[in-house]
């Protein structure tokens, strides 16, 4: 309508453009109008215009698609925990031990450490590919540790138990 156009011409329009913090290519646009007869200008609209180049948006989408499987939430953690608990239980079970992906052997701790232990202690660690031997000498305010790592071949690890324990005994004798 003609009267609406005339009213718009009578108003003095000014726009302030301020950069948005932390964002390159984005800007705020604030429109203020001075209306005849009013003492101060009114803010009539606020809009934000964002510049998003197509290449960056497409690259970001590709990166997010590739990383989507790497995001771990509480549901994922719960599923992993339950699978691990089931695998450990199966590994400790005499009937299912052979089929288990996690080989577990029960060890019995008769007494928990107090932090006041003294003496010489032998620690043995048999992993999937290595056998570690540690001799720790602890006295008041002092400790000394000797260690050596021996490799375990796949044949020994998957073969007869007697061969594996013979190898462990020879490693201990050498240590």
Short mmCIF file of N, CA and C in Angstrom, two decimals:
data_model
loop_
_atom_site.label_atom_id
_atom_site.label_comp_id
_atom_site.label_asym_id
_atom_site.label_seq_id
_atom_site.Cartn_x
_atom_site.Cartn_y
_atom_site.Cartn_z
N UNK A 1 0.83 -1.19 0.00
CA UNK A 1 0.00 0.00 0.00
C UNK A 1 0.87 1.24 0.00
N UNK A 2 0.34 2.33 -0.56
CA UNK A 2 1.10 3.57 -0.72
C UNK A 2 1.39 4.24 0.61
N UNK A 3 0.44 4.21 1.54
CA UNK A 3 0.66 4.86 2.84
C UNK A 3 1.74 4.14 3.64
N UNK A 4 1.83 2.83 3.51
CA UNK A 4 2.87 2.06 4.20
C UNK A 4 4.24 2.44 3.67
N UNK A 5 4.37 2.60 2.35
CA UNK A 5 5.63 3.00 1.75
C UNK A 5 6.03 4.40 2.20
N UNK A 6 5.05 5.31 2.29
CA UNK A 6 5.36 6.67 2.73
C UNK A 6 5.83 6.67 4.18
N UNK A 7 5.19 5.85 5.04
CA UNK A 7 5.61 5.76 6.44
C UNK A 7 7.04 5.23 6.55
N UNK A 8 7.39 4.26 5.73
CA UNK A 8 8.73 3.71 5.77
C UNK A 8 9.76 4.73 5.32
N UNK A 9 9.40 5.60 4.36
CA UNK A 9 10.32 6.63 3.90
C UNK A 9 10.54 7.69 4.97
N UNK A 10 9.51 7.93 5.80
CA UNK A 10 9.64 8.94 6.84
C UNK A 10 10.57 8.47 7.96
N UNK A 11 10.64 7.19 8.17
CA UNK A 11 11.48 6.65 9.23
C UNK A 11 12.94 6.67 8.80
N UNK A 12 13.82 6.96 9.74
CA UNK A 12 15.25 6.92 9.46
C UNK A 12 15.75 5.56 9.92
N UNK A 13 16.30 4.78 9.03
CA UNK A 13 16.73 3.42 9.35
C UNK A 13 18.24 3.37 9.43
N UNK A 14 18.76 2.74 10.52
CA UNK A 14 20.20 2.54 10.62
C UNK A 14 20.45 1.08 11.02
N UNK A 15 21.53 0.53 10.56
CA UNK A 15 21.87 -0.86 10.89
C UNK A 15 23.28 -0.90 11.44
N UNK A 16 23.47 -1.54 12.58
CA UNK A 16 24.79 -1.76 13.15
C UNK A 16 25.17 -3.20 12.90
N UNK A 17 26.36 -3.42 12.42
CA UNK A 17 26.83 -4.78 12.19
C UNK A 17 28.02 -5.02 13.10
N UNK A 18 27.87 -5.99 14.00
CA UNK A 18 28.93 -6.31 14.94
C UNK A 18 29.39 -7.73 14.69
N UNK A 19 30.71 -7.99 14.69
CA UNK A 19 31.17 -9.37 14.48
C UNK A 19 30.78 -10.25 15.66
N UNK A 20 30.42 -11.45 15.36
CA UNK A 20 30.07 -12.44 16.39
C UNK A 20 31.36 -13.08 16.90
N UNK A 21 31.53 -13.17 18.21
CA UNK A 21 32.75 -13.72 18.79
C UNK A 21 32.85 -15.21 18.52
N UNK A 22 34.08 -15.68 18.19
CA UNK A 22 34.34 -17.09 18.03
C UNK A 22 33.86 -17.68 16.72
N UNK A 23 33.45 -16.84 15.79
CA UNK A 23 32.93 -17.39 14.55
C UNK A 23 33.41 -16.54 13.39
N UNK A 24 34.07 -17.13 12.45
CA UNK A 24 34.55 -16.42 11.27
C UNK A 24 33.45 -16.44 10.24
N UNK A 25 33.13 -15.27 9.70
CA UNK A 25 32.16 -15.20 8.63
C UNK A 25 30.73 -15.06 9.12
N UNK A 26 30.50 -15.00 10.42
CA UNK A 26 29.15 -14.79 10.93
C UNK A 26 29.03 -13.35 11.38
N UNK A 27 27.85 -12.76 11.26
CA UNK A 27 27.67 -11.41 11.74
C UNK A 27 26.23 -11.22 12.22
N UNK A 28 26.12 -10.35 13.19
CA UNK A 28 24.81 -9.97 13.68
C UNK A 28 24.38 -8.71 12.96
N UNK A 29 23.14 -8.65 12.64
CA UNK A 29 22.62 -7.45 12.03
C UNK A 29 21.48 -6.95 12.92
N UNK A 30 21.62 -5.73 13.44
CA UNK A 30 20.58 -5.17 14.30
C UNK A 30 19.99 -3.96 13.58
N UNK A 31 18.70 -3.95 13.45
CA UNK A 31 18.04 -2.86 12.75
C UNK A 31 17.36 -1.96 13.77
N UNK A 32 17.74 -0.70 13.74
CA UNK A 32 17.13 0.28 14.63
C UNK A 32 16.49 1.37 13.77
N UNK A 33 15.32 1.76 14.19
CA UNK A 33 14.61 2.78 13.43
C UNK A 33 14.30 3.97 14.32
N UNK A 34 14.55 5.14 13.76
CA UNK A 34 14.14 6.39 14.44
C UNK A 34 12.82 6.81 13.84
N UNK A 35 11.82 6.87 14.67
CA UNK A 35 10.49 7.23 14.20
C UNK A 35 10.23 8.68 14.61
N UNK A 36 9.78 9.48 13.64
CA UNK A 36 9.50 10.90 13.97
C UNK A 36 8.52 11.00 15.13
N UNK A 37 8.86 11.86 16.08
CA UNK A 37 7.98 12.07 17.22
C UNK A 37 8.39 11.26 18.43
N UNK A 38 9.29 10.29 18.27
CA UNK A 38 9.75 9.49 19.41
C UNK A 38 11.16 9.92 19.77
N UNK A 39 11.47 9.90 21.07
CA UNK A 39 12.75 10.44 21.54
C UNK A 39 13.93 9.52 21.26
N UNK A 40 13.74 8.22 21.23
CA UNK A 40 14.87 7.32 20.98
C UNK A 40 14.51 6.26 19.94
N UNK A 41 15.52 5.73 19.24
CA UNK A 41 15.23 4.73 18.21
C UNK A 41 14.81 3.40 18.83
N UNK A 42 13.98 2.66 18.11
CA UNK A 42 13.54 1.35 18.54
C UNK A 42 14.26 0.28 17.74
N UNK A 43 14.52 -0.84 18.41
CA UNK A 43 15.09 -1.99 17.72
C UNK A 43 13.92 -2.77 17.14
N UNK A 44 13.85 -2.82 15.83
CA UNK A 44 12.70 -3.46 15.20
C UNK A 44 12.97 -4.88 14.75
N UNK A 45 14.25 -5.24 14.54
CA UNK A 45 14.53 -6.62 14.15
C UNK A 45 16.00 -6.94 14.38
N UNK A 46 16.24 -8.21 14.65
CA UNK A 46 17.61 -8.72 14.80
C UNK A 46 17.69 -9.96 13.93
N UNK A 47 18.71 -10.00 13.12
CA UNK A 47 18.90 -11.20 12.31
C UNK A 47 20.38 -11.56 12.29
N UNK A 48 20.64 -12.82 12.09
CA UNK A 48 22.03 -13.27 12.00
C UNK A 48 22.23 -13.91 10.63
N UNK A 49 23.26 -13.47 9.96
CA UNK A 49 23.60 -14.04 8.67
C UNK A 49 24.91 -14.79 8.84
N UNK A 50 24.95 -16.01 8.40
CA UNK A 50 26.14 -16.83 8.54
C UNK A 50 26.66 -17.21 7.17
N UNK A 51 27.94 -17.06 7.02
CA UNK A 51 28.60 -17.44 5.78
C UNK A 51 29.16 -18.84 5.98
N UNK A 52 28.65 -19.81 5.25
CA UNK A 52 29.14 -21.18 5.34
C UNK A 52 29.56 -21.64 3.95
N UNK A 53 30.84 -21.63 3.68
CA UNK A 53 31.27 -22.12 2.37
C UNK A 53 30.88 -23.58 2.19
N UNK A 54 30.50 -23.95 1.00
CA UNK A 54 30.04 -25.31 0.70
C UNK A 54 31.12 -26.35 0.98
N UNK A 55 32.39 -26.04 0.64
CA UNK A 55 33.47 -27.01 0.82
C UNK A 55 33.70 -27.34 2.29
N UNK A 56 33.71 -26.33 3.16
CA UNK A 56 33.93 -26.57 4.59
C UNK A 56 32.78 -27.39 5.15
N UNK A 57 31.56 -27.04 4.78
CA UNK A 57 30.40 -27.78 5.27
C UNK A 57 30.46 -29.23 4.81
N UNK A 58 30.80 -29.46 3.57
CA UNK A 58 30.89 -30.82 3.05
C UNK A 58 32.02 -31.59 3.72
N UNK A 59 33.18 -30.94 3.89
CA UNK A 59 34.30 -31.61 4.57
C UNK A 59 33.95 -31.93 6.01
N UNK A 60 33.30 -31.01 6.68
CA UNK A 60 32.90 -31.26 8.07
C UNK A 60 31.94 -32.45 8.15
N UNK A 61 31.00 -32.52 7.22
CA UNK A 61 30.05 -33.63 7.20
C UNK A 61 30.79 -34.96 7.01
N UNK A 62 31.78 -34.97 6.14
CA UNK A 62 32.55 -36.19 5.91
C UNK A 62 33.32 -36.60 7.16
N UNK A 63 33.94 -35.63 7.82
CA UNK A 63 34.69 -35.93 9.05
C UNK A 63 33.75 -36.45 10.13
N UNK A 64 32.60 -35.81 10.28
CA UNK A 64 31.64 -36.25 11.29
C UNK A 64 31.13 -37.66 10.98
N UNK A 65 30.92 -37.96 9.71
CA UNK A 65 30.49 -39.32 9.34
C UNK A 65 31.55 -40.35 9.70
N UNK A 66 32.83 -40.01 9.44
CA UNK A 66 33.91 -40.94 9.76
C UNK A 66 34.09 -41.10 11.27
N UNK A 67 33.86 -40.05 12.03
CA UNK A 67 34.08 -40.08 13.49
C UNK A 67 32.87 -40.58 14.27
N UNK A 68 31.73 -40.73 13.63
CA UNK A 68 30.50 -41.11 14.34
C UNK A 68 30.67 -42.40 15.12
N UNK A 69 31.38 -43.37 14.56
CA UNK A 69 31.56 -44.65 15.25
C UNK A 69 32.56 -44.56 16.39
N UNK A 70 33.31 -43.47 16.48
CA UNK A 70 34.30 -43.31 17.54
C UNK A 70 33.71 -42.68 18.80
N UNK A 71 32.51 -42.15 18.70
CA UNK A 71 31.87 -41.52 19.85
C UNK A 71 31.33 -42.60 20.77
N UNK A 72 31.70 -42.52 22.06
CA UNK A 72 31.29 -43.52 23.02
C UNK A 72 30.38 -42.85 24.05
N UNK A 73 29.17 -43.37 24.19
CA UNK A 73 28.27 -42.85 25.20
C UNK A 73 28.06 -43.90 26.29
N UNK A 74 27.25 -43.60 27.27
CA UNK A 74 27.04 -44.52 28.39
C UNK A 74 26.46 -45.86 27.95
N UNK A 75 25.61 -45.86 26.95
CA UNK A 75 25.04 -47.12 26.46
C UNK A 75 26.14 -48.02 25.89
N UNK A 76 27.05 -47.42 25.11
CA UNK A 76 28.17 -48.20 24.56
C UNK A 76 29.04 -48.77 25.67
N UNK A 77 29.33 -47.93 26.67
CA UNK A 77 30.17 -48.38 27.78
C UNK A 77 29.50 -49.54 28.52
N UNK A 78 28.20 -49.44 28.71
CA UNK A 78 27.47 -50.51 29.41
C UNK A 78 27.53 -51.82 28.62
N UNK A 79 27.37 -51.74 27.30
CA UNK A 79 27.42 -52.94 26.46
C UNK A 79 28.82 -53.57 26.53
N UNK A 80 29.86 -52.75 26.45
CA UNK A 80 31.24 -53.27 26.52
C UNK A 80 31.49 -53.90 27.89
N UNK A 81 31.02 -53.25 28.94
CA UNK A 81 31.20 -53.79 30.29
C UNK A 81 30.53 -55.16 30.42
N UNK A 82 29.30 -55.28 29.94
CA UNK A 82 28.57 -56.55 30.05
C UNK A 82 29.26 -57.65 29.23
N UNK A 83 29.74 -57.31 28.04
CA UNK A 83 30.45 -58.30 27.23
C UNK A 83 31.74 -58.75 27.90
N UNK A 84 32.47 -57.81 28.50
CA UNK A 84 33.71 -58.14 29.20
C UNK A 84 33.42 -59.02 30.41
N UNK A 85 32.39 -58.68 31.18
CA UNK A 85 32.02 -59.50 32.34
C UNK A 85 31.65 -60.92 31.92
N UNK A 86 30.89 -61.04 30.83
CA UNK A 86 30.52 -62.37 30.33
C UNK A 86 31.74 -63.16 29.85
N UNK A 87 32.66 -62.48 29.16
CA UNK A 87 33.87 -63.15 28.68
C UNK A 87 34.75 -63.61 29.85
N UNK A 88 34.86 -62.80 30.89
CA UNK A 88 35.65 -63.19 32.06
C UNK A 88 34.99 -64.36 32.78
N UNK A 89 33.66 -64.30 32.94
CA UNK A 89 32.95 -65.40 33.59
C UNK A 89 33.12 -66.70 32.80
N UNK A 90 33.06 -66.60 31.48
CA UNK A 90 33.27 -67.78 30.64
C UNK A 90 34.71 -68.29 30.75
N UNK A 91 35.67 -67.35 30.85
CA UNK A 91 37.07 -67.73 30.98
C UNK A 91 37.38 -68.39 32.31
N UNK A 92 36.64 -68.06 33.36
CA UNK A 92 36.84 -68.67 34.67
C UNK A 92 36.08 -69.99 34.83
N UNK A 93 35.12 -70.23 33.95
CA UNK A 93 34.30 -71.44 34.03
C UNK A 93 35.08 -72.64 33.49
N UNK A 94 35.15 -73.71 34.26
CA UNK A 94 35.90 -74.90 33.84
C UNK A 94 35.34 -75.51 32.56
N UNK A 95 34.03 -75.53 32.43
CA UNK A 95 33.40 -76.18 31.27
C UNK A 95 33.57 -75.38 29.98
N UNK A 96 33.61 -74.07 30.06
CA UNK A 96 33.68 -73.23 28.86
C UNK A 96 35.03 -72.57 28.65
N UNK A 97 36.00 -72.89 29.46
CA UNK A 97 37.31 -72.22 29.39
C UNK A 97 37.95 -72.36 28.00
N UNK A 98 37.86 -73.53 27.40
CA UNK A 98 38.51 -73.76 26.10
C UNK A 98 37.93 -72.86 25.00
N UNK A 99 36.64 -72.54 25.05
CA UNK A 99 36.00 -71.71 24.02
C UNK A 99 36.08 -70.22 24.33
N UNK A 100 36.55 -69.85 25.49
CA UNK A 100 36.56 -68.44 25.89
C UNK A 100 37.62 -67.64 25.14
N UNK A 101 37.27 -66.40 24.82
CA UNK A 101 38.25 -65.49 24.19
C UNK A 101 39.16 -64.85 25.24
N UNK A 102 38.75 -64.88 26.50
CA UNK A 102 39.55 -64.34 27.60
C UNK A 102 39.92 -65.51 28.50
N UNK A 103 41.18 -65.88 28.48
CA UNK A 103 41.65 -67.00 29.30
C UNK A 103 41.94 -66.49 30.71
N UNK A 104 41.20 -67.00 31.67
CA UNK A 104 41.36 -66.58 33.06
C UNK A 104 41.72 -67.78 33.92
N UNK A 105 42.62 -67.55 34.83
CA UNK A 105 42.99 -68.57 35.79
C UNK A 105 42.79 -67.98 37.17
N UNK A 106 42.03 -68.64 38.01
CA UNK A 106 41.78 -68.07 39.34
C UNK A 106 43.06 -68.00 40.17
N UNK A 107 43.27 -66.89 40.81
CA UNK A 107 44.37 -66.73 41.76
C UNK A 107 43.75 -66.34 43.09
N UNK A 108 44.37 -66.77 44.14
CA UNK A 108 43.79 -66.55 45.45
C UNK A 108 44.72 -65.66 46.26
N UNK A 109 44.20 -64.54 46.70
CA UNK A 109 44.94 -63.60 47.53
C UNK A 109 44.53 -63.87 48.96
N UNK A 110 45.50 -64.26 49.77
CA UNK A 110 45.20 -64.60 51.16
C UNK A 110 45.19 -63.38 52.06
N UNK A 111 45.96 -62.36 51.68
CA UNK A 111 46.08 -61.20 52.55
C UNK A 111 46.41 -59.98 51.69
N UNK A 112 45.70 -58.89 51.91
CA UNK A 112 45.96 -57.67 51.14
C UNK A 112 47.16 -56.93 51.71
N UNK A 113 47.92 -56.22 50.87
CA UNK A 113 49.09 -55.48 51.37
C UNK A 113 48.66 -54.31 52.26
N UNK A 114 49.52 -54.00 53.23
CA UNK A 114 49.24 -52.90 54.16
C UNK A 114 50.09 -51.68 53.87
N UNK A 115 51.15 -51.84 53.07
CA UNK A 115 52.08 -50.75 52.80
C UNK A 115 53.28 -50.77 53.74
N UNK A 116 53.28 -51.70 54.68
CA UNK A 116 54.40 -51.81 55.63
C UNK A 116 55.23 -53.06 55.36
N UNK A 117 55.04 -53.68 54.21
CA UNK A 117 55.77 -54.91 53.87
C UNK A 117 57.26 -54.61 53.71
N UNK A 118 58.07 -55.59 54.10
CA UNK A 118 59.51 -55.52 53.90
C UNK A 118 59.99 -56.90 53.51
N UNK A 119 61.07 -56.94 52.71
CA UNK A 119 61.63 -58.22 52.30
C UNK A 119 61.82 -58.27 50.80
N UNK A 120 62.04 -59.49 50.31
CA UNK A 120 62.23 -59.71 48.86
C UNK A 120 60.98 -60.38 48.32
N UNK A 121 60.49 -59.86 47.20
CA UNK A 121 59.25 -60.36 46.61
C UNK A 121 59.51 -60.68 45.14
N UNK A 122 58.98 -61.80 44.70
CA UNK A 122 59.10 -62.23 43.31
C UNK A 122 57.74 -62.07 42.66
N UNK A 123 57.70 -61.35 41.54
CA UNK A 123 56.46 -61.16 40.79
C UNK A 123 56.64 -61.77 39.41
N UNK A 124 55.66 -62.56 38.99
CA UNK A 124 55.67 -63.20 37.68
C UNK A 124 54.42 -62.77 36.92
N UNK A 125 54.60 -62.42 35.66
CA UNK A 125 53.47 -61.98 34.84
C UNK A 125 53.56 -62.68 33.49
N UNK A 126 52.59 -63.52 33.21
CA UNK A 126 52.52 -64.22 31.93
C UNK A 126 51.43 -63.59 31.10
N UNK A 127 51.82 -62.92 30.02
CA UNK A 127 50.86 -62.29 29.13
C UNK A 127 50.72 -63.10 27.85
N UNK A 128 50.16 -62.48 26.83
CA UNK A 128 49.95 -63.17 25.57
C UNK A 128 51.21 -63.43 24.79
N UNK A 129 52.20 -62.54 24.89
CA UNK A 129 53.43 -62.69 24.12
C UNK A 129 54.69 -62.59 24.96
N UNK A 130 54.56 -62.19 26.23
CA UNK A 130 55.72 -61.99 27.08
C UNK A 130 55.54 -62.62 28.46
N UNK A 131 56.67 -62.94 29.07
CA UNK A 131 56.71 -63.41 30.45
C UNK A 131 57.64 -62.46 31.19
N UNK A 132 57.13 -61.80 32.21
CA UNK A 132 57.92 -60.82 32.96
C UNK A 132 58.27 -61.39 34.33
N UNK A 133 59.51 -61.17 34.73
CA UNK A 133 59.98 -61.59 36.04
C UNK A 133 60.50 -60.34 36.75
N UNK A 134 60.03 -60.10 37.97
CA UNK A 134 60.47 -58.97 38.78
C UNK A 134 60.88 -59.47 40.15
N UNK A 135 62.01 -59.01 40.63
CA UNK A 135 62.45 -59.28 41.98
C UNK A 135 62.57 -57.93 42.67
N UNK A 136 61.76 -57.74 43.71
CA UNK A 136 61.69 -56.45 44.38
C UNK A 136 62.18 -56.63 45.82
N UNK A 137 63.15 -55.82 46.21
CA UNK A 137 63.68 -55.83 47.57
C UNK A 137 63.19 -54.55 48.25
N UNK A 138 62.35 -54.71 49.27
CA UNK A 138 61.76 -53.56 49.96
C UNK A 138 62.24 -53.55 51.40
N UNK A 139 62.80 -52.42 51.79
CA UNK A 139 63.13 -52.19 53.20
C UNK A 139 62.61 -50.81 53.56
N UNK A 140 62.74 -50.42 54.81
CA UNK A 140 62.15 -49.16 55.25
C UNK A 140 62.81 -47.98 54.52
N UNK A 141 61.99 -47.25 53.74
CA UNK A 141 62.49 -46.08 53.02
C UNK A 141 63.34 -46.39 51.80
N UNK A 142 63.38 -47.65 51.36
CA UNK A 142 64.26 -48.02 50.25
C UNK A 142 63.65 -49.21 49.50
N UNK A 143 63.79 -49.21 48.21
CA UNK A 143 63.44 -50.40 47.44
C UNK A 143 64.34 -50.49 46.22
N UNK A 144 64.53 -51.72 45.78
CA UNK A 144 65.33 -51.98 44.59
C UNK A 144 64.59 -53.02 43.78
N UNK A 145 64.60 -52.85 42.46
CA UNK A 145 63.86 -53.76 41.61
C UNK A 145 64.73 -54.22 40.45
N UNK A 146 64.75 -55.52 40.22
CA UNK A 146 65.38 -56.10 39.04
C UNK A 146 64.26 -56.72 38.22
N UNK A 147 64.37 -56.61 36.89
CA UNK A 147 63.33 -57.21 36.06
C UNK A 147 63.91 -57.66 34.72
N UNK A 148 63.22 -58.60 34.13
CA UNK A 148 63.60 -59.07 32.80
C UNK A 148 62.35 -59.55 32.10
N UNK A 149 62.30 -59.32 30.79
CA UNK A 149 61.16 -59.73 29.98
C UNK A 149 61.62 -60.81 29.01
N UNK A 150 60.89 -61.91 28.99
CA UNK A 150 61.18 -63.03 28.09
C UNK A 150 60.02 -63.16 27.11
N UNK A 151 60.33 -63.39 25.84
CA UNK A 151 59.25 -63.55 24.86
C UNK A 151 58.72 -64.98 24.90
N UNK A 152 57.46 -65.09 24.59
CA UNK A 152 56.78 -66.40 24.54
C UNK A 152 56.31 -66.59 23.11
N UNK A 153 56.74 -67.63 22.48
CA UNK A 153 56.32 -67.88 21.09
C UNK A 153 54.87 -68.36 21.07
N UNK A 154 54.26 -68.22 19.91
CA UNK A 154 52.88 -68.68 19.74
C UNK A 154 52.78 -70.19 19.94
N UNK A 155 53.81 -70.91 19.49
CA UNK A 155 53.81 -72.37 19.65
C UNK A 155 53.79 -72.76 21.12
N UNK A 156 54.59 -72.05 21.95
CA UNK A 156 54.60 -72.34 23.38
C UNK A 156 53.27 -71.97 24.03
N UNK A 157 52.72 -70.82 23.65
CA UNK A 157 51.48 -70.35 24.27
C UNK A 157 50.29 -71.25 23.92
N UNK A 158 50.26 -71.76 22.70
CA UNK A 158 49.13 -72.58 22.28
C UNK A 158 49.40 -74.09 22.41
N UNK A 159 50.64 -74.45 22.68
CA UNK A 159 51.01 -75.87 22.77
C UNK A 159 50.69 -76.48 24.12
N UNK A 160 51.34 -77.59 24.40
CA UNK A 160 51.13 -78.31 25.66
C UNK A 160 51.60 -77.46 26.84
N UNK A 161 50.86 -77.54 27.93
CA UNK A 161 51.18 -76.77 29.13
C UNK A 161 52.55 -77.12 29.70
N UNK A 162 52.96 -78.39 29.58
CA UNK A 162 54.26 -78.81 30.12
C UNK A 162 55.41 -78.05 29.45
N UNK A 163 55.30 -77.84 28.12
CA UNK A 163 56.35 -77.10 27.41
C UNK A 163 56.40 -75.63 27.87
N UNK A 164 55.23 -75.05 28.07
CA UNK A 164 55.17 -73.66 28.52
C UNK A 164 55.79 -73.51 29.91
N UNK A 165 55.43 -74.41 30.83
CA UNK A 165 55.96 -74.30 32.19
C UNK A 165 57.44 -74.69 32.26
N UNK A 166 57.90 -75.55 31.37
CA UNK A 166 59.34 -75.82 31.28
C UNK A 166 60.09 -74.56 30.85
N UNK A 167 59.51 -73.84 29.89
CA UNK A 167 60.12 -72.59 29.42
C UNK A 167 60.14 -71.54 30.56
N UNK A 168 59.04 -71.44 31.30
CA UNK A 168 58.97 -70.50 32.44
C UNK A 168 60.03 -70.85 33.47
N UNK A 169 60.19 -72.18 33.76
CA UNK A 169 61.21 -72.62 34.73
C UNK A 169 62.61 -72.26 34.25
N UNK A 170 62.89 -72.43 32.95
CA UNK A 170 64.23 -72.10 32.44
C UNK A 170 64.46 -70.58 32.49
N UNK A 171 63.40 -69.77 32.27
CA UNK A 171 63.52 -68.32 32.38
C UNK A 171 63.83 -67.93 33.81
N UNK A 172 63.17 -68.55 34.78
CA UNK A 172 63.43 -68.26 36.20
C UNK A 172 64.85 -68.67 36.60
N UNK A 173 65.32 -69.82 36.09
CA UNK A 173 66.68 -70.28 36.39
C UNK A 173 67.69 -69.30 35.82
N UNK A 174 67.44 -68.76 34.64
CA UNK A 174 68.35 -67.80 34.03
C UNK A 174 68.33 -66.47 34.78
N UNK A 175 67.19 -66.09 35.28
CA UNK A 175 67.04 -64.82 35.98
C UNK A 175 67.86 -64.83 37.27
#
